[in-house]
Amino acid sequence: MASDISAKIVKELRDKTGAGMMDCKKALQSSDGNMEQAIESLRLKGLASADKKASRKAAEGLIDSYIHTGSKIGVLVEVNCETDFVARREEFQTLVRNIAMQIAACPGVDYVSQEDIPLDIIESEKQIESKKDDIANKPDNIKEKIVEGRIQKRLKELCLLDQTFVKNQDITIDELIKQSIALLGENIQIARFQRFTLGLKYLFFSTFLCIIYIENMYNLFKEGV
């Protein structure tokens, strides 16, 4: 049954919950097509209704910094929400800090989502994969499917939202954000980020110092100095 989930029933679940299509499909597969169990599963994960809020404007939020132990890796990240009230909530601030730590832990991640990847990068990856020796003698139709599968895997490796959350291996960053949307009741989006590795890019050294300064000021602010 799990493999026979139709697009119609997936859409029905999406209409009822507002969750993403893939989230709905996974919920239906895990519940063997049982609609009520799928709805309950999405609610427990905090995914129901999260996508309905995704189109709402998010212009408030926080810019946060994270300096990894040893002060050799630094991260700046901007995460947006809809109101300053939510931006001040501890749950939102914890989310932003967790996202910053995630970025520090994922050196291969360069983009927030797959929509942010330039077409020339995608085309370059396709060229690389299509010329690999292990598929050189495959029929064209088989080769195309293999390349497409590898490209999708590679694009996920490049994107923050597709990464497994370092503090909970059962969810992705995308799912973590959807859970926070359900909890806080506002649209939440990662706007941009920048990772800095000591000595990797000399031109960014002055910016790296700015991160340290921001981190220190942030800590002083929290301590009420």
PDB file of C-alpha atoms in Angstrom:
ATOM      1  CA  MET A   1       0.000   0.000   0.000  1.00  0.00           C
ATOM      2  CA  ALA A   2       2.811   2.395   0.942  1.00  0.00           C
ATOM      3  CA  SER A   3       4.143   2.389  -2.603  1.00  0.00           C
ATOM      4  CA  ASP A   4       0.664   2.927  -4.132  1.00  0.00           C
ATOM      5  CA  ILE A   5      -0.068   6.360  -2.672  1.00  0.00           C
ATOM      6  CA  SER A   6      -1.794   8.350  -5.414  1.00  0.00           C
ATOM      7  CA  ALA A   7      -1.221  12.005  -6.190  1.00  0.00           C
ATOM      8  CA  LYS A   8      -4.924  12.613  -5.518  1.00  0.00           C
ATOM      9  CA  ILE A   9      -4.791  11.433  -1.911  1.00  0.00           C
ATOM     10  CA  VAL A  10      -1.528  13.335  -1.345  1.00  0.00           C
ATOM     11  CA  LYS A  11      -3.228  16.515  -2.577  1.00  0.00           C
ATOM     12  CA  GLU A  12      -6.227  15.826  -0.346  1.00  0.00           C
ATOM     13  CA  LEU A  13      -3.963  15.590   2.693  1.00  0.00           C
ATOM     14  CA  ARG A  14      -2.144  18.759   1.659  1.00  0.00           C
ATOM     15  CA  ASP A  15      -5.454  20.616   1.333  1.00  0.00           C
ATOM     16  CA  LYS A  16      -6.478  19.476   4.807  1.00  0.00           C
ATOM     17  CA  THR A  17      -3.210  20.258   6.580  1.00  0.00           C
ATOM     18  CA  GLY A  18      -1.278  22.800   4.502  1.00  0.00           C
ATOM     19  CA  ALA A  19       1.851  20.638   4.807  1.00  0.00           C
ATOM     20  CA  GLY A  20       4.262  20.184   1.886  1.00  0.00           C
ATOM     21  CA  MET A  21       3.585  17.598  -0.811  1.00  0.00           C
ATOM     22  CA  MET A  22       6.605  15.452   0.081  1.00  0.00           C
ATOM     23  CA  ASP A  23       5.780  15.653   3.789  1.00  0.00           C
ATOM     24  CA  CYS A  24       2.218  14.528   3.000  1.00  0.00           C
ATOM     25  CA  LYS A  25       3.427  11.654   0.854  1.00  0.00           C
ATOM     26  CA  LYS A  26       5.829  10.443   3.565  1.00  0.00           C
ATOM     27  CA  ALA A  27       3.090  10.650   6.194  1.00  0.00           C
ATOM     28  CA  LEU A  28       0.711   8.626   4.024  1.00  0.00           C
ATOM     29  CA  GLN A  29       3.361   6.033   3.231  1.00  0.00           C
ATOM     30  CA  SER A  30       4.244   5.575   6.895  1.00  0.00           C
ATOM     31  CA  SER A  31       0.539   5.208   7.781  1.00  0.00           C
ATOM     32  CA  ASP A  32      -0.243   2.826   4.877  1.00  0.00           C
ATOM     33  CA  GLY A  33      -2.598   5.368   3.359  1.00  0.00           C
ATOM     34  CA  ASN A  34      -4.629   6.028   6.498  1.00  0.00           C
ATOM     35  CA  MET A  35      -5.660   9.691   6.261  1.00  0.00           C
ATOM     36  CA  GLU A  36      -6.355  10.266   9.973  1.00  0.00           C
ATOM     37  CA  GLN A  37      -3.060   8.691  11.033  1.00  0.00           C
ATOM     38  CA  ALA A  38      -1.229  10.773   8.428  1.00  0.00           C
ATOM     39  CA  ILE A  39      -2.842  13.974   9.713  1.00  0.00           C
ATOM     40  CA  GLU A  40      -1.901  13.073  13.284  1.00  0.00           C
ATOM     41  CA  SER A  41       1.660  12.318  12.195  1.00  0.00           C
ATOM     42  CA  LEU A  42       1.985  15.708  10.523  1.00  0.00           C
ATOM     43  CA  ARG A  43       0.584  17.450  13.582  1.00  0.00           C
ATOM     44  CA  LEU A  44       3.016  15.680  15.887  1.00  0.00           C
ATOM     45  CA  LYS A  45       5.888  16.802  13.661  1.00  0.00           C
ATOM     46  CA  GLY A  46       4.524  20.340  13.592  1.00  0.00           C
ATOM     47  CA  LEU A  47       4.241  20.294   9.799  1.00  0.00           C
ATOM     48  CA  ALA A  48       0.487  20.764   9.449  1.00  0.00           C
ATOM     49  CA  SER A  49      -0.389  24.315   8.297  1.00  0.00           C
ATOM     50  CA  ALA A  50       3.280  25.372   8.139  1.00  0.00           C
ATOM     51  CA  ASP A  51       3.290  25.727   4.353  1.00  0.00           C
ATOM     52  CA  LYS A  52       0.202  27.961   4.461  1.00  0.00           C
ATOM     53  CA  LYS A  53       2.291  30.546   6.321  1.00  0.00           C
ATOM     54  CA  ALA A  54       5.238  30.300   3.908  1.00  0.00           C
ATOM     55  CA  SER A  55       3.821  32.918   1.527  1.00  0.00           C
ATOM     56  CA  ARG A  56       3.410  35.562   4.231  1.00  0.00           C
ATOM     57  CA  LYS A  57       5.918  38.400   4.336  1.00  0.00           C
ATOM     58  CA  ALA A  58       8.795  37.913   6.773  1.00  0.00           C
ATOM     59  CA  ALA A  59      10.700  41.178   7.238  1.00  0.00           C
ATOM     60  CA  GLU A  60      11.666  41.017  10.916  1.00  0.00           C
ATOM     61  CA  GLY A  61      14.010  38.551  12.580  1.00  0.00           C
ATOM     62  CA  LEU A  62      17.622  38.330  13.676  1.00  0.00           C
ATOM     63  CA  ILE A  63      21.158  38.427  12.350  1.00  0.00           C
ATOM     64  CA  ASP A  64      23.191  36.145  14.559  1.00  0.00           C
ATOM     65  CA  SER A  65      26.776  34.937  14.705  1.00  0.00           C
ATOM     66  CA  TYR A  66      28.406  31.728  15.828  1.00  0.00           C
ATOM     67  CA  ILE A  67      32.091  31.149  16.506  1.00  0.00           C
ATOM     68  CA  HIS A  68      33.026  27.485  16.688  1.00  0.00           C
ATOM     69  CA  THR A  69      35.281  26.191  19.457  1.00  0.00           C
ATOM     70  CA  GLY A  70      38.857  27.169  18.657  1.00  0.00           C
ATOM     71  CA  SER A  71      37.775  30.352  16.846  1.00  0.00           C
ATOM     72  CA  LYS A  72      38.708  28.982  13.413  1.00  0.00           C
ATOM     73  CA  ILE A  73      35.210  28.822  11.933  1.00  0.00           C
ATOM     74  CA  GLY A  74      32.679  31.654  12.083  1.00  0.00           C
ATOM     75  CA  VAL A  75      29.155  32.066  10.745  1.00  0.00           C
ATOM     76  CA  LEU A  76      26.829  34.987  10.133  1.00  0.00           C
ATOM     77  CA  VAL A  77      23.194  34.158   9.400  1.00  0.00           C
ATOM     78  CA  GLU A  78      20.009  36.158   8.867  1.00  0.00           C
ATOM     79  CA  VAL A  79      16.734  34.459   9.748  1.00  0.00           C
ATOM     80  CA  ASN A  80      13.460  36.298   9.160  1.00  0.00           C
ATOM     81  CA  CYS A  81      10.058  36.125  10.836  1.00  0.00           C
ATOM     82  CA  GLU A  82       6.971  38.330  10.576  1.00  0.00           C
ATOM     83  CA  THR A  83       7.104  40.364  13.796  1.00  0.00           C
ATOM     84  CA  ASP A  84       9.622  41.756  16.244  1.00  0.00           C
ATOM     85  CA  PHE A  85       7.620  40.079  19.021  1.00  0.00           C
ATOM     86  CA  VAL A  86       8.477  36.611  17.695  1.00  0.00           C
ATOM     87  CA  ALA A  87      12.070  37.682  16.976  1.00  0.00           C
ATOM     88  CA  ARG A  88      12.500  38.377  20.691  1.00  0.00           C
ATOM     89  CA  ARG A  89      11.120  35.015  21.789  1.00  0.00           C
ATOM     90  CA  GLU A  90      13.597  32.537  23.203  1.00  0.00           C
ATOM     91  CA  GLU A  91      12.356  29.768  20.888  1.00  0.00           C
ATOM     92  CA  PHE A  92      13.112  31.839  17.793  1.00  0.00           C
ATOM     93  CA  GLN A  93      16.530  32.874  19.090  1.00  0.00           C
ATOM     94  CA  THR A  94      17.344  29.234  19.837  1.00  0.00           C
ATOM     95  CA  LEU A  95      16.302  28.290  16.307  1.00  0.00           C
ATOM     96  CA  VAL A  96      18.584  30.948  14.822  1.00  0.00           C
ATOM     97  CA  ARG A  97      21.506  29.790  16.950  1.00  0.00           C
ATOM     98  CA  ASN A  98      20.910  26.156  15.954  1.00  0.00           C
ATOM     99  CA  ILE A  99      20.863  27.152  12.279  1.00  0.00           C
ATOM    100  CA  ALA A 100      24.152  29.035  12.698  1.00  0.00           C
ATOM    101  CA  MET A 101      25.720  25.970  14.345  1.00  0.00           C
ATOM    102  CA  GLN A 102      24.384  23.786  11.530  1.00  0.00           C
ATOM    103  CA  ILE A 103      26.059  26.008   8.927  1.00  0.00           C
ATOM    104  CA  ALA A 104      29.360  25.771  10.790  1.00  0.00           C
ATOM    105  CA  ALA A 105      29.042  21.971  10.790  1.00  0.00           C
ATOM    106  CA  CYS A 106      28.335  21.759   7.029  1.00  0.00           C
ATOM    107  CA  PRO A 107      31.351  23.058   5.077  1.00  0.00           C
ATOM    108  CA  GLY A 108      29.932  21.764   1.775  1.00  0.00           C
ATOM    109  CA  VAL A 109      26.731  23.798   2.026  1.00  0.00           C
ATOM    110  CA  ASP A 110      26.711  26.971  -0.091  1.00  0.00           C
ATOM    111  CA  TYR A 111      23.011  27.772  -0.601  1.00  0.00           C
ATOM    112  CA  VAL A 112      19.858  28.042   1.488  1.00  0.00           C
ATOM    113  CA  SER A 113      17.647  26.056  -0.934  1.00  0.00           C
ATOM    114  CA  GLN A 114      17.854  24.420  -4.342  1.00  0.00           C
ATOM    115  CA  GLU A 115      16.036  27.413  -5.840  1.00  0.00           C
ATOM    116  CA  ASP A 116      19.091  29.526  -4.981  1.00  0.00           C
ATOM    117  CA  ILE A 117      21.536  27.432  -7.023  1.00  0.00           C
ATOM    118  CA  PRO A 118      22.541  29.201 -10.278  1.00  0.00           C
ATOM    119  CA  LEU A 119      21.664  27.318 -13.469  1.00  0.00           C
ATOM    120  CA  ASP A 120      25.286  27.324 -14.603  1.00  0.00           C
ATOM    121  CA  ILE A 121      26.271  25.431 -11.435  1.00  0.00           C
ATOM    122  CA  ILE A 122      23.580  22.819 -12.090  1.00  0.00           C
ATOM    123  CA  GLU A 123      24.663  22.489 -15.709  1.00  0.00           C
ATOM    124  CA  SER A 124      28.291  22.115 -14.655  1.00  0.00           C
ATOM    125  CA  GLU A 125      27.361  19.322 -12.243  1.00  0.00           C
ATOM    126  CA  LYS A 126      25.425  17.568 -15.033  1.00  0.00           C
ATOM    127  CA  GLN A 127      28.451  17.750 -17.326  1.00  0.00           C
ATOM    128  CA  ILE A 128      30.684  16.273 -14.654  1.00  0.00           C
ATOM    129  CA  GLU A 129      28.327  13.403 -13.866  1.00  0.00           C
ATOM    130  CA  SER A 130      27.552  12.564 -17.508  1.00  0.00           C
ATOM    131  CA  LYS A 131      31.264  12.114 -18.296  1.00  0.00           C
ATOM    132  CA  LYS A 132      32.080   9.714 -15.474  1.00  0.00           C
ATOM    133  CA  ASP A 133      33.600   6.411 -16.540  1.00  0.00           C
ATOM    134  CA  ASP A 134      31.189   4.168 -14.615  1.00  0.00           C
ATOM    135  CA  ILE A 135      28.256   5.126 -16.856  1.00  0.00           C
ATOM    136  CA  ALA A 136      30.120   5.579 -20.143  1.00  0.00           C
ATOM    137  CA  ASN A 137      28.797   2.319 -21.627  1.00  0.00           C
ATOM    138  CA  LYS A 138      25.259   2.609 -20.330  1.00  0.00           C
ATOM    139  CA  PRO A 139      22.315   3.146 -22.746  1.00  0.00           C
ATOM    140  CA  ASP A 140      21.376   6.816 -23.033  1.00  0.00           C
ATOM    141  CA  ASN A 141      18.029   6.423 -21.253  1.00  0.00           C
ATOM    142  CA  ILE A 142      19.667   4.617 -18.319  1.00  0.00           C
ATOM    143  CA  LYS A 143      22.527   7.104 -18.245  1.00  0.00           C
ATOM    144  CA  GLU A 144      20.064   9.997 -18.094  1.00  0.00           C
ATOM    145  CA  LYS A 145      18.267   8.511 -15.083  1.00  0.00           C
ATOM    146  CA  ILE A 146      21.542   7.846 -13.270  1.00  0.00           C
ATOM    147  CA  VAL A 147      22.791  11.379 -13.922  1.00  0.00           C
ATOM    148  CA  GLU A 148      19.482  12.882 -12.751  1.00  0.00           C
ATOM    149  CA  GLY A 149      19.597  10.863  -9.532  1.00  0.00           C
ATOM    150  CA  ARG A 150      23.158  11.900  -8.832  1.00  0.00           C
ATOM    151  CA  ILE A 151      22.394  15.542  -9.595  1.00  0.00           C
ATOM    152  CA  GLN A 152      19.498  15.560  -7.149  1.00  0.00           C
ATOM    153  CA  LYS A 153      21.754  14.041  -4.503  1.00  0.00           C
ATOM    154  CA  ARG A 154      24.457  16.617  -5.229  1.00  0.00           C
ATOM    155  CA  LEU A 155      22.038  19.559  -5.105  1.00  0.00           C
ATOM    156  CA  LYS A 156      20.796  18.409  -1.710  1.00  0.00           C
ATOM    157  CA  GLU A 157      24.383  18.292  -0.475  1.00  0.00           C
ATOM    158  CA  LEU A 158      24.783  21.945  -1.433  1.00  0.00           C
ATOM    159  CA  CYS A 159      21.619  23.215   0.289  1.00  0.00           C
ATOM    160  CA  LEU A 160      21.108  24.054   3.946  1.00  0.00           C
ATOM    161  CA  LEU A 161      17.397  23.184   4.052  1.00  0.00           C
ATOM    162  CA  ASP A 162      18.108  19.628   2.879  1.00  0.00           C
ATOM    163  CA  GLN A 163      20.673  18.879   5.594  1.00  0.00           C
ATOM    164  CA  THR A 164      19.951  16.530   8.474  1.00  0.00           C
ATOM    165  CA  PHE A 165      19.740  18.540  11.689  1.00  0.00           C
ATOM    166  CA  VAL A 166      22.909  17.896  13.727  1.00  0.00           C
ATOM    167  CA  LYS A 167      20.958  17.813  17.008  1.00  0.00           C
ATOM    168  CA  ASN A 168      18.211  15.514  15.724  1.00  0.00           C
ATOM    169  CA  GLN A 169      19.106  13.123  12.916  1.00  0.00           C
ATOM    170  CA  ASP A 170      15.424  12.310  12.309  1.00  0.00           C
ATOM    171  CA  ILE A 171      14.608  15.691  10.741  1.00  0.00           C
ATOM    172  CA  THR A 172      16.037  18.092   8.173  1.00  0.00           C
ATOM    173  CA  ILE A 173      16.600  21.830   8.633  1.00  0.00           C
ATOM    174  CA  ASP A 174      13.533  22.409   6.472  1.00  0.00           C
ATOM    175  CA  GLU A 175      11.448  20.304   8.865  1.00  0.00           C
ATOM    176  CA  LEU A 176      13.004  22.060  11.857  1.00  0.00           C
ATOM    177  CA  ILE A 177      11.878  25.419  10.475  1.00  0.00           C
ATOM    178  CA  LYS A 178       8.375  24.086   9.769  1.00  0.00           C
ATOM    179  CA  GLN A 179       8.130  22.892  13.359  1.00  0.00           C
ATOM    180  CA  SER A 180       9.090  26.388  14.528  1.00  0.00           C
ATOM    181  CA  ILE A 181       6.498  27.913  12.184  1.00  0.00           C
ATOM    182  CA  ALA A 182       3.854  25.690  13.747  1.00  0.00           C
ATOM    183  CA  LEU A 183       5.049  26.582  17.263  1.00  0.00           C
ATOM    184  CA  LEU A 184       5.404  30.344  16.790  1.00  0.00           C
ATOM    185  CA  GLY A 185       2.586  30.875  14.288  1.00  0.00           C
ATOM    186  CA  GLU A 186       4.605  32.953  11.831  1.00  0.00           C
ATOM    187  CA  ASN A 187       6.405  32.467   8.554  1.00  0.00           C
ATOM    188  CA  ILE A 188      10.121  31.855   9.147  1.00  0.00           C
ATOM    189  CA  GLN A 189      12.760  31.937   6.424  1.00  0.00           C
ATOM    190  CA  ILE A 190      16.538  31.747   6.255  1.00  0.00           C
ATOM    191  CA  ALA A 191      17.443  34.817   4.224  1.00  0.00           C
ATOM    192  CA  ARG A 192      21.205  34.363   3.792  1.00  0.00           C
ATOM    193  CA  PHE A 193      24.364  33.188   5.489  1.00  0.00           C
ATOM    194  CA  GLN A 194      28.114  33.366   5.216  1.00  0.00           C
ATOM    195  CA  ARG A 195      30.660  30.928   6.607  1.00  0.00           C
ATOM    196  CA  PHE A 196      34.240  31.999   7.328  1.00  0.00           C
ATOM    197  CA  THR A 197      37.172  29.623   7.810  1.00  0.00           C
ATOM    198  CA  LEU A 198      40.371  31.024   9.273  1.00  0.00           C
ATOM    199  CA  GLY A 199      43.010  31.497   6.573  1.00  0.00           C
ATOM    200  CA  LEU A 200      40.813  30.211   3.762  1.00  0.00           C
ATOM    201  CA  LYS A 201      40.033  33.616   2.242  1.00  0.00           C
ATOM    202  CA  TYR A 202      42.330  36.423   3.243  1.00  0.00           C
ATOM    203  CA  LEU A 203      40.057  39.073   1.736  1.00  0.00           C
ATOM    204  CA  PHE A 204      37.383  38.179   4.257  1.00  0.00           C
ATOM    205  CA  PHE A 205      39.662  38.496   7.312  1.00  0.00           C
ATOM    206  CA  SER A 206      38.389  41.931   8.308  1.00  0.00           C
ATOM    207  CA  THR A 207      34.828  40.603   8.067  1.00  0.00           C
ATOM    208  CA  PHE A 208      35.823  37.670  10.243  1.00  0.00           C
ATOM    209  CA  LEU A 209      37.005  40.129  12.892  1.00  0.00           C
ATOM    210  CA  CYS A 210      33.602  41.801  12.653  1.00  0.00           C
ATOM    211  CA  ILE A 211      31.975  38.481  13.482  1.00  0.00           C
ATOM    212  CA  ILE A 212      34.053  38.185  16.637  1.00  0.00           C
ATOM    213  CA  TYR A 213      33.115  41.733  17.567  1.00  0.00           C
ATOM    214  CA  ILE A 214      29.412  41.050  16.994  1.00  0.00           C
ATOM    215  CA  GLU A 215      29.637  37.856  19.038  1.00  0.00           C
ATOM    216  CA  ASN A 216      31.218  39.692  21.955  1.00  0.00           C
ATOM    217  CA  MET A 217      28.675  42.520  21.804  1.00  0.00           C
ATOM    218  CA  TYR A 218      25.826  40.016  21.651  1.00  0.00           C
ATOM    219  CA  ASN A 219      27.113  38.231  24.768  1.00  0.00           C
ATOM    220  CA  LEU A 220      27.461  41.547  26.610  1.00  0.00           C
ATOM    221  CA  PHE A 221      23.896  42.455  25.593  1.00  0.00           C
ATOM    222  CA  LYS A 222      22.561  39.166  26.958  1.00  0.00           C
ATOM    223  CA  GLU A 223      24.397  39.732  30.226  1.00  0.00           C
ATOM    224  CA  GLY A 224      22.899  43.210  30.502  1.00  0.00           C
ATOM    225  CA  VAL A 225      26.273  45.028  30.541  1.00  0.00           C
TER     226      VAL A 225
END
